[in-house]
Coordinates of C-alpha atoms and ligand atoms in Angstrom, one line a residue:
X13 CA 5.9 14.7 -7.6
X14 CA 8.2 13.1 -10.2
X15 CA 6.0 11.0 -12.6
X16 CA 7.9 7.9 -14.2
X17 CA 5.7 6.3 -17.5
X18 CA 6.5 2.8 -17.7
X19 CA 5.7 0.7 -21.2
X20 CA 3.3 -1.9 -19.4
X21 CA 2.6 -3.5 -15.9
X22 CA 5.6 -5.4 -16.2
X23 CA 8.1 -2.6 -16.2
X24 CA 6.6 -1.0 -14.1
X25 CA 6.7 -3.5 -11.0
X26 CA 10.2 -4.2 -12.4
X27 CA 11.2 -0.5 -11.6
X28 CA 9.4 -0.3 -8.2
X29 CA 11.2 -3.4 -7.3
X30 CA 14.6 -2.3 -8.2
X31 CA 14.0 1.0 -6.1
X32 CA 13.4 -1.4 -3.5
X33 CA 16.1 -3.7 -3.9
X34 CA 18.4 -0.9 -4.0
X35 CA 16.9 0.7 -0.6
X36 CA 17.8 -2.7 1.2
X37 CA 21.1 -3.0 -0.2
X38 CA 21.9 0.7 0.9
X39 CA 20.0 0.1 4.4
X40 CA 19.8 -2.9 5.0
X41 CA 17.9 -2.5 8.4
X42 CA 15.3 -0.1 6.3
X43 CA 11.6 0.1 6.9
X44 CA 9.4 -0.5 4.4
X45 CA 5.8 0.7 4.2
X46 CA 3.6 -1.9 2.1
X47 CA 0.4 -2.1 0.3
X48 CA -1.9 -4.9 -0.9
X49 CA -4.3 -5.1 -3.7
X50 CA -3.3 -6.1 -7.6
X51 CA -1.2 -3.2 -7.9
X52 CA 2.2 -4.0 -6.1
X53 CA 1.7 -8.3 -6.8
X54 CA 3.9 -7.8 -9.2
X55 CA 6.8 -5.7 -7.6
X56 CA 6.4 -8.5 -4.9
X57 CA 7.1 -11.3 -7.5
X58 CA 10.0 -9.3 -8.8
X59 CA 11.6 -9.0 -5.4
X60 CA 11.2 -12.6 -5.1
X61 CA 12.6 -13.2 -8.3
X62 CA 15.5 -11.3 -6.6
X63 CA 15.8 -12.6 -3.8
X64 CA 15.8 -16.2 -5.2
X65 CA 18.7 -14.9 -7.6
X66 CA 20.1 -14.0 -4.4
X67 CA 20.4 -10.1 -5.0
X68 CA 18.6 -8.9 -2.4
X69 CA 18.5 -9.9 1.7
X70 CA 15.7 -9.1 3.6
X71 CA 17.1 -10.3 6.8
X72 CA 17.6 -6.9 8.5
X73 CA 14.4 -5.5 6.7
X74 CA 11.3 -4.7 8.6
X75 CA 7.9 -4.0 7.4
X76 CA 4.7 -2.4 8.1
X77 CA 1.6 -2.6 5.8
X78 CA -0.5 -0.6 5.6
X79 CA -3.9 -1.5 6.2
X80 CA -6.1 -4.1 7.0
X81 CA -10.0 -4.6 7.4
X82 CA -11.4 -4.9 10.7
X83 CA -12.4 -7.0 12.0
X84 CA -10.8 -9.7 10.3
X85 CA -9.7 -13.3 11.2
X86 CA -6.0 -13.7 10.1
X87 CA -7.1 -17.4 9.0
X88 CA -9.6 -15.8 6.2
X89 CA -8.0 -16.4 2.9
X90 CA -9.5 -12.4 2.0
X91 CA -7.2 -10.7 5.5
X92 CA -4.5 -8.6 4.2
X93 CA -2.2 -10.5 6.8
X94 CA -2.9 -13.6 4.6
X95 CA -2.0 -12.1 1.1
X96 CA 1.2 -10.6 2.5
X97 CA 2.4 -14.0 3.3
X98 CA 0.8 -15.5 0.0
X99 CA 2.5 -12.5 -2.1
X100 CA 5.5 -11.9 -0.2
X101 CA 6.7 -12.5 3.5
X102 CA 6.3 -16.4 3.1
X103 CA 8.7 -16.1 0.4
X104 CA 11.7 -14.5 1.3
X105 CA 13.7 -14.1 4.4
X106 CA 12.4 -10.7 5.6
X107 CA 13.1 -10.1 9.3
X108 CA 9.8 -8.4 10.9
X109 CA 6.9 -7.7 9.6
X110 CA 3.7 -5.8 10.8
X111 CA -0.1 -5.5 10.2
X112 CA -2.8 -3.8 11.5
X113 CA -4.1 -6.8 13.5
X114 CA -8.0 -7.3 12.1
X115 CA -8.8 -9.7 15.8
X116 CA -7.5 -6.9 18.1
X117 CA -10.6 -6.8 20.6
X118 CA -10.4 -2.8 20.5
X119 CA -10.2 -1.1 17.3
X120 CA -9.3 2.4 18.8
X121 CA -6.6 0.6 20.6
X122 CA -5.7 -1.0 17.8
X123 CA -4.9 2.2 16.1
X124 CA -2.9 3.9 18.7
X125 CA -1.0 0.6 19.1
X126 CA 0.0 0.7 15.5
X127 CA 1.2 4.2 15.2
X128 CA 3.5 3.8 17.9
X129 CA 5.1 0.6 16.9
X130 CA 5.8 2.6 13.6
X131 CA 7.2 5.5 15.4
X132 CA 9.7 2.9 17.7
X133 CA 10.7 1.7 14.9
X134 CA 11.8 5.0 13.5
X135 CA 9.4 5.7 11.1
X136 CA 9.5 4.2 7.8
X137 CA 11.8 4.9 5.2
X138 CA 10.0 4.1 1.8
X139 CA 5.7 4.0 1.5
X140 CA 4.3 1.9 -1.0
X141 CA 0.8 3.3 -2.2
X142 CA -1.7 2.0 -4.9
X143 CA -4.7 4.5 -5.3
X144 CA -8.4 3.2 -5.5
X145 CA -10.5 4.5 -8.4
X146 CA -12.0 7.0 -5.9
X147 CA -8.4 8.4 -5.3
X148 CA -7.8 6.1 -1.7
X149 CA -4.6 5.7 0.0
X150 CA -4.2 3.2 1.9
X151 CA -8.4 3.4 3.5
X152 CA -8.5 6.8 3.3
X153 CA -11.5 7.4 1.6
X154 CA -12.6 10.9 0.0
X155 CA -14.4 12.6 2.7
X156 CA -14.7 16.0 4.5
X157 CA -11.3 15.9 5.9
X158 CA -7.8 14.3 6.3
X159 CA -7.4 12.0 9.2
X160 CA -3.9 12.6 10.4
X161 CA -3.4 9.2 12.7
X162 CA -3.8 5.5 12.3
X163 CA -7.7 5.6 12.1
X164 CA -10.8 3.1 12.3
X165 CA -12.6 4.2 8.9
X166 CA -15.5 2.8 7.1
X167 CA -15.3 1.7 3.1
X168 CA -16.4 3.7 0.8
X169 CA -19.2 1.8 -1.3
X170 CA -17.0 2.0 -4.2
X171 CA -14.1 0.5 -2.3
X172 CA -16.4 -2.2 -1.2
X173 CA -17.9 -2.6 -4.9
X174 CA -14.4 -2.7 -6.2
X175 CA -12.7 -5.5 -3.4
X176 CA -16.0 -7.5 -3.8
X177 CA -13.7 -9.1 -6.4
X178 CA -11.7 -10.9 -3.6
X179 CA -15.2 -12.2 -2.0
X180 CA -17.8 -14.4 -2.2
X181 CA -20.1 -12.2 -2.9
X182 CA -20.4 -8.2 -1.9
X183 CA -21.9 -8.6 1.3
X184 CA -19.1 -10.2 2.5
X185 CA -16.7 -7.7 2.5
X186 CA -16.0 -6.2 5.6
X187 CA -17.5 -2.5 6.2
X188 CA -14.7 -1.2 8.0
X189 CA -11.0 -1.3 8.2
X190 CA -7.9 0.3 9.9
X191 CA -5.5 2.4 8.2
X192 CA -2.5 4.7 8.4
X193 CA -3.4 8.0 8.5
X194 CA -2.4 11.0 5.8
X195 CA 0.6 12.0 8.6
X196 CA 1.2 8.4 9.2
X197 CA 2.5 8.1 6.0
X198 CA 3.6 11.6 5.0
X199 CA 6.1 10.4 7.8
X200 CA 7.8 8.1 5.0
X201 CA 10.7 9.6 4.0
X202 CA 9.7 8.8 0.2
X203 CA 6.6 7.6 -1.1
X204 CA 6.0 5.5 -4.5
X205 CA 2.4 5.4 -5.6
X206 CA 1.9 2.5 -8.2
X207 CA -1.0 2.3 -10.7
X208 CA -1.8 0.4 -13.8
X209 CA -4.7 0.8 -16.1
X210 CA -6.8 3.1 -17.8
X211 CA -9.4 2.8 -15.0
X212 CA -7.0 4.6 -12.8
X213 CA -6.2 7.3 -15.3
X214 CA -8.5 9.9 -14.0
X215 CA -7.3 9.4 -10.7
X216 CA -3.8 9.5 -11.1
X217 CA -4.7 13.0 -13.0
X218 CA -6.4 14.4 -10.5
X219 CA -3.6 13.1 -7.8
X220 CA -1.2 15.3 -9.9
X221 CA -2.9 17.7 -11.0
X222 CA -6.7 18.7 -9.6
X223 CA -6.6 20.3 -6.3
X224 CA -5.4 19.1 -3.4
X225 CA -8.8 18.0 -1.5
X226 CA -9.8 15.3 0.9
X227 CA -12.2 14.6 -1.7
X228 CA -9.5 12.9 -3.8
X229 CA -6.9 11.7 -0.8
X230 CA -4.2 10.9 -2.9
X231 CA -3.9 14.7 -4.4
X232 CA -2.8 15.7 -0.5
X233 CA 1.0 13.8 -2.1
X234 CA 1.3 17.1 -4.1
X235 CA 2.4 18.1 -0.3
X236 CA 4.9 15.5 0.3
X237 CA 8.9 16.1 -0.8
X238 CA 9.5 12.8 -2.3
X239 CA 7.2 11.1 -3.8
X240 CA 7.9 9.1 -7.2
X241 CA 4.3 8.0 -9.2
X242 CA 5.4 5.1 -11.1
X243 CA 2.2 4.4 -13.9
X244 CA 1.9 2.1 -17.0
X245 CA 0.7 3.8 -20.5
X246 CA -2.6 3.2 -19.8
X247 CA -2.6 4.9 -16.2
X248 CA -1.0 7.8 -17.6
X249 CA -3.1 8.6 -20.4
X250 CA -4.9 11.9 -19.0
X251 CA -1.2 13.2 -18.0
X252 CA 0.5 12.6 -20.8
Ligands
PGA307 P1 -5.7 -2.3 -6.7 O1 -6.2 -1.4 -5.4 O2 -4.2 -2.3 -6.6 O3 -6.3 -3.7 -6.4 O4 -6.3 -1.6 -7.9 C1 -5.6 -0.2 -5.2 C2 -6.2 0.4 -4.0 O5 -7.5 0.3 -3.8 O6 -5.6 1.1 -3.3

């Protein structure tokens, strides 16, 4: 894993967003694998920084986020579907763009349904990750194992403790969710995993360095052959 140390949250989403600008401008019909939370809000306001400069064109770009909780109403101001438009897709002229769809009536369905819209779409060429405090990717939480697929997963009470920030109140946050699976997005043909703060220092050490363990789901990138961690000072303060 290459490990890039930017000054402060700013640079960093500034360097994640001119990775992706130059993707698009080399494949303009690329596939882009996209996360939510804080993390990537501020590549997302760089790229439409860009795109309102007009230096970048999303209109061949497709993209595929991914995660979302389940179930879900797209409507709810707290559905991923509704912070990727907020954030991003209302925003510039991207040409498709896919969710994990938090009314499906079947969530096993669901799942299958997602991976293979990925797949027809040739796989995707660049993965977006934040990591959770507990060392999530996308909603895989530590566990026993790696779930290879798309996969119908419950939170971890420390994912639900941390997104309680988004709700209400805690006991509104949904218990379950749909996510990509480890394969789904080993797939990517290169992976950036973004983190900013000194709360996700020990996890970003242990994604680099401790063992690779379903335990800590973000360590299984040691594995993958491109994968670029982009952190502020603060996030790389064990690893430096
Ligand atoms: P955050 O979430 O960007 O809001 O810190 C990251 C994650 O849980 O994957």
């Amino acid at each position: 894993m290459k490990l890039s140390v930017q000054k402060n949250y700013e640079a960093l989403s500034r360097e994640c967003a001119k990775i992706i600008r130059e993707l698009v401008a080399s494949k303009p019909n690329c596939v882009l694998g996209l996360a939510t939370g804080s993390t990537p809000v501020g590549t997302y306001e760089q790229l439409i920084h860009m795109y309102d400069a007009g230096d970048v064109d999303f209109s061949r770009v497709t993209a595929f986020n991914l995660d979302e909780y389940f179930p879900i109403k797209k409507s709810s101001d707290q559905s991923y579907y509704h912070f990727m438009r907020k954030n991003l897709f209302d925003r510039i002229n991207i040409a498709q763009t896919f969710i994990p769809d938090g009314e499906a009536p079947d969530a096993a369905a669901e799942c299958a349904a997602y991976e293979e819209k990925i797949a027809a779409h040739g796989g995707i060429d660049l993965q977006i990750l934040g990591i959770g405090n507990n060392g999530h990717i996308g909603f895989n939480e530590p566990g026993d194992a790696f779930v290879a697929a798309t996969n119908y997963t419950p939170l971890d009470e420390s994912t639900i403790k941390a997104n309680a920030r988004f709700f209400a109140d805690e006991s509104e946050v949904p218990r379950y969710a749909v996510t990509m699976g480890i394969r789904t997005i080993f797939r990517a043909g290169k992976i950036i995993l973004l983190a900013s703060g000194a709360g996700k220092a020990d996890a970003i050490f242990k994604a680099l360095h401790g063992p690779i363990t379903p335990q800590m789901p973000a360590s299984v990138l040691q594995l993958h052959p491109d994968v670029t961690v982009i952190v502020d000072e603060d996030a790389a303060g064990l690893v430096k």
